[in-house]
Amino acid sequence: MVAQRVVAVYPGSFDPITNGHLDLIERGSKIFDELIVAVLRNAEKDPLFTVEERMEMLREASQHCPNVSVDSFAGLLVDYAVRRQARVILRGIRAVSDFENEMTMALMNRKLDANIETVYMMPSVSYTFLSSRLVREVVRLGGDVRGLVPPLVEARLRAKVA
Ligand code: ADP
């Protein structure tokens, strides 16, 4: 039997990418043959960064992982996964609070396409409190997010709120 290549999609807003996202990308890139980080278009009404800016930051931050690529999508995630021949959806679980939402989403996606499996990974414990929303808020209020986002993102954030 020839082993099938496993392609996974890691979807999200990534507004902007944090070290928690990067932690998951690195873990995912080690277990899947190919990992597609996919930015959801039109998810938020008032994003800080455009989809293109977010993709650019994701590309720069993940360039050390050769089997990782960055894309964007609109519409149903399962339809996008089928188009990209991905059998796995990768998501992160930080705390119990993430669980309920993630479970309903995974079960709905399974109902829509039973061939696609959602896989969850936990980040390093030091990133379990970290979210893009919190990073945006801290930066808006003049706080320091060093060590929480890749350095290139930190610079972009400073420029954005200046
Ligand atoms: P969404 O709006 O789809 O939740 P996010 O960009 O906030 O998009 O998150 C994308 C995925 O990454 C989600 O599965 C989320 O749980 C996960 N994630 C976000 N922050 C972290 C983190 N600090 N550690 C691990 N996973 C995370």
GROMACS .gro file of C-alpha atoms and ligand atoms in nm:
model
  189
    1MET     CA    1   0.000   0.000   0.000
    2VAL     CA    2   0.132   0.344  -0.091
    3ALA     CA    3   0.096   0.594   0.191
    4GLN     CA    4  -0.123   0.888   0.094
    5ARG     CA    5   0.009   1.240   0.135
    6VAL     CA    6  -0.179   1.420   0.408
    7VAL     CA    7  -0.259   1.782   0.333
    8ALA     CA    8  -0.399   1.995   0.616
    9VAL     CA    9  -0.563   2.337   0.614
   10TYR     CA   10  -0.513   2.570   0.912
   11PRO     CA   11  -0.787   2.832   0.880
   12GLY     CA   12  -0.831   3.152   1.078
   13SER     CA   13  -0.840   3.529   1.081
   14PHE     CA   14  -0.474   3.574   1.177
   15ASP     CA   15  -0.525   3.947   1.241
   16PRO     CA   16  -0.231   3.941   1.302
   17ILE     CA   17  -0.034   3.615   1.334
   18THR     CA   18   0.086   3.560   1.693
   19ASN     CA   19   0.351   3.330   1.835
   20GLY     CA   20   0.063   3.100   1.935
   21HIS     CA   21  -0.037   3.061   1.569
   22LEU     CA   22   0.329   3.015   1.475
   23ASP     CA   23   0.368   2.747   1.743
   24LEU     CA   24   0.078   2.557   1.584
   25ILE     CA   25   0.212   2.605   1.231
   26GLU     CA   26   0.547   2.458   1.336
   27ARG     CA   27   0.383   2.162   1.511
   28GLY     CA   28   0.150   2.102   1.214
   29SER     CA   29   0.433   2.122   0.962
   30LYS     CA   30   0.608   1.836   1.144
   31ILE     CA   31   0.319   1.591   1.122
   32PHE     CA   32   0.149   1.677   0.792
   33ASP     CA   33   0.306   1.644   0.448
   34GLU     CA   34   0.170   1.984   0.352
   35LEU     CA   35   0.014   2.257   0.562
   36ILE     CA   36  -0.190   2.537   0.404
   37VAL     CA   37  -0.248   2.836   0.630
   38ALA     CA   38  -0.570   2.988   0.498
   39VAL     CA   39  -0.689   3.338   0.587
   40LEU     CA   40  -1.065   3.369   0.598
   41ARG     CA   41  -1.191   3.660   0.388
   42ASN     CA   42  -1.476   3.880   0.515
   43ALA     CA   43  -1.477   3.725   0.861
   44GLU     CA   44  -1.444   4.046   1.058
   45LYS     CA   45  -1.616   4.371   0.984
   46ASP     CA   46  -1.334   4.591   1.101
   47PRO     CA   47  -0.999   4.411   1.069
   48LEU     CA   48  -0.674   4.582   1.169
   49PHE     CA   49  -0.477   4.436   0.876
   50THR     CA   50  -0.601   4.363   0.524
   51VAL     CA   51  -0.609   4.001   0.412
   52GLU     CA   52  -0.306   4.071   0.190
   53GLU     CA   53  -0.110   4.220   0.480
   54ARG     CA   54  -0.199   3.922   0.699
   55MET     CA   55  -0.089   3.678   0.429
   56GLU     CA   56   0.238   3.862   0.383
   57MET     CA   57   0.314   3.844   0.757
   58LEU     CA   58   0.219   3.475   0.767
   59ARG     CA   59   0.451   3.403   0.474
   60GLU     CA   60   0.744   3.586   0.628
   61ALA     CA   61   0.694   3.430   0.969
   62SER     CA   62   0.665   3.074   0.835
   63GLN     CA   63   0.934   3.084   0.568
   64HIS     CA   64   1.153   2.846   0.771
   65CYS     CA   65   0.889   2.571   0.720
   66PRO     CA   66   0.924   2.452   0.358
   67ASN     CA   67   0.601   2.249   0.352
   68VAL     CA   68   0.388   2.544   0.469
   69SER     CA   69   0.206   2.769   0.222
   70VAL     CA   70  -0.028   3.063   0.274
   71ASP     CA   71  -0.356   3.127   0.094
   72SER     CA   72  -0.696   3.287   0.153
   73PHE     CA   73  -1.049   3.166   0.103
   74ALA     CA   74  -1.412   3.274   0.120
   75GLY     CA   75  -1.719   3.060   0.162
   76LEU     CA   76  -1.739   2.719   0.323
   77LEU     CA   77  -1.416   2.585   0.470
   78VAL     CA   78  -1.497   2.225   0.372
   79ASP     CA   79  -1.545   2.332   0.007
   80TYR     CA   80  -1.208   2.506   0.017
   81ALA     CA   81  -1.045   2.198   0.174
   82VAL     CA   82  -1.184   1.975  -0.103
   83ARG     CA   83  -1.057   2.217  -0.368
   84ARG     CA   84  -0.709   2.199  -0.212
   85GLN     CA   85  -0.730   1.818  -0.170
   86ALA     CA   86  -0.691   1.852   0.206
   87ARG     CA   87  -0.829   1.580   0.432
   88VAL     CA   88  -0.752   1.757   0.759
   89ILE     CA   89  -0.854   2.084   0.921
   90LEU     CA   90  -0.607   2.196   1.187
   91ARG     CA   91  -0.727   2.411   1.476
   92GLY     CA   92  -0.576   2.518   1.807
   93ILE     CA   93  -0.720   2.469   2.154
   94ARG     CA   94  -0.586   2.705   2.417
   95ALA     CA   95  -0.816   2.642   2.710
   96VAL     CA   96  -1.147   2.479   2.795
   97SER     CA   97  -1.314   2.803   2.684
   98ASP     CA   98  -1.215   2.729   2.321
   99PHE     CA   99  -1.362   2.382   2.336
  100GLU     CA  100  -1.736   2.437   2.300
  101ASN     CA  101  -1.713   2.661   1.998
  102GLU     CA  102  -1.454   2.440   1.832
  103MET     CA  103  -1.655   2.125   1.893
  104THR     CA  104  -1.973   2.261   1.733
  105MET     CA  105  -1.770   2.387   1.438
  106ALA     CA  106  -1.594   2.050   1.392
  107LEU     CA  107  -1.923   1.860   1.411
  108MET     CA  108  -2.088   2.094   1.161
  109ASN     CA  109  -1.794   2.057   0.924
  110ARG     CA  110  -1.816   1.679   0.963
  111LYS     CA  111  -2.188   1.695   0.878
  112LEU     CA  112  -2.104   1.898   0.568
  113ASP     CA  113  -1.825   1.662   0.461
  114ALA     CA  114  -1.764   1.338   0.650
  115ASN     CA  115  -1.433   1.278   0.470
  116ILE     CA  116  -1.261   1.572   0.636
  117GLU     CA  117  -1.126   1.530   0.987
  118THR     CA  118  -1.060   1.818   1.227
  119VAL     CA  119  -0.740   1.781   1.429
  120TYR     CA  120  -0.666   1.992   1.737
  121MET     CA  121  -0.328   2.080   1.876
  122MET     CA  122  -0.229   2.261   2.193
  123PRO     CA  123   0.034   2.533   2.184
  124SER     CA  124   0.320   2.566   2.428
  125VAL     CA  125   0.175   2.659   2.768
  126SER     CA  126   0.330   3.006   2.743
  127TYR     CA  127   0.092   3.094   2.457
  128THR     CA  128  -0.232   2.965   2.607
  129PHE     CA  129  -0.349   3.315   2.704
  130LEU     CA  130  -0.255   3.469   2.372
  131SER     CA  131  -0.500   3.585   2.106
  132SER     CA  132  -0.484   3.828   1.814
  133ARG     CA  133  -0.765   4.030   1.972
  134LEU     CA  134  -0.567   4.076   2.295
  135VAL     CA  135  -0.253   4.170   2.102
  136ARG     CA  136  -0.447   4.436   1.905
  137GLU     CA  137  -0.591   4.578   2.226
  138VAL     CA  138  -0.258   4.593   2.408
  139VAL     CA  139  -0.090   4.765   2.113
  140ARG     CA  140  -0.374   5.016   2.077
  141LEU     CA  141  -0.329   5.108   2.442
  142GLY     CA  142   0.047   5.149   2.402
  143GLY     CA  143   0.154   4.819   2.562
  144ASP     CA  144   0.452   4.602   2.471
  145VAL     CA  145   0.386   4.276   2.281
  146ARG     CA  146   0.748   4.168   2.247
  147GLY     CA  147   0.777   3.788   2.261
  148LEU     CA  148   0.407   3.746   2.183
  149VAL     CA  149   0.425   3.806   1.808
  150PRO     CA  150   0.708   3.757   1.555
  151PRO     CA  151   0.939   4.066   1.545
  152LEU     CA  152   0.822   4.157   1.193
  153VAL     CA  153   0.463   4.170   1.319
  154GLU     CA  154   0.561   4.382   1.616
  155ALA     CA  155   0.710   4.642   1.380
  156ARG     CA  156   0.400   4.639   1.159
  157LEU     CA  157   0.174   4.678   1.461
  158ARG     CA  158   0.370   4.978   1.583
  159ALA     CA  159   0.353   5.138   1.238
  160LYS     CA  160  -0.020   5.068   1.214
  161VAL     CA  161  -0.117   5.237   1.539
  162ALA     CA  162   0.132   5.523   1.508
  163ADP     P1  163  -1.058   3.248   1.430
  163ADP     O1  164  -1.123   3.379   1.413
  163ADP     O2  165  -1.092   3.147   1.325
  163ADP     O3  166  -1.064   3.189   1.570
  163ADP     P2  167  -0.784   3.306   1.485
  163ADP     O4  168  -0.685   3.369   1.397
  163ADP     O5  169  -0.819   3.378   1.611
  163ADP     O6  170  -0.908   3.280   1.396
  163ADP     O7  171  -0.738   3.160   1.523
  163ADP     C1  172  -0.715   3.061   1.427
  163ADP     C2  173  -0.691   2.928   1.496
  163ADP     O8  174  -0.572   2.937   1.574
  163ADP     C3  175  -0.800   2.886   1.594
  163ADP     O9  176  -0.812   2.746   1.592
  163ADP     C4  177  -0.749   2.930   1.728
  163ADP    O10  178  -0.799   2.849   1.831
  163ADP     C5  179  -0.600   2.907   1.709
  163ADP     N1  180  -0.523   2.993   1.795
  163ADP     C6  181  -0.532   3.126   1.813
  163ADP     N2  182  -0.444   3.171   1.905
  163ADP     C7  183  -0.378   3.061   1.948
  163ADP     C8  184  -0.276   3.039   2.045
  163ADP     N3  185  -0.228   3.137   2.120
  163ADP     N4  186  -0.232   2.915   2.060
  163ADP     C9  187  -0.285   2.813   1.988
  163ADP     N5  188  -0.380   2.825   1.898
  163ADP    C10  189  -0.428   2.947   1.878
   0.00000   0.00000   0.00000
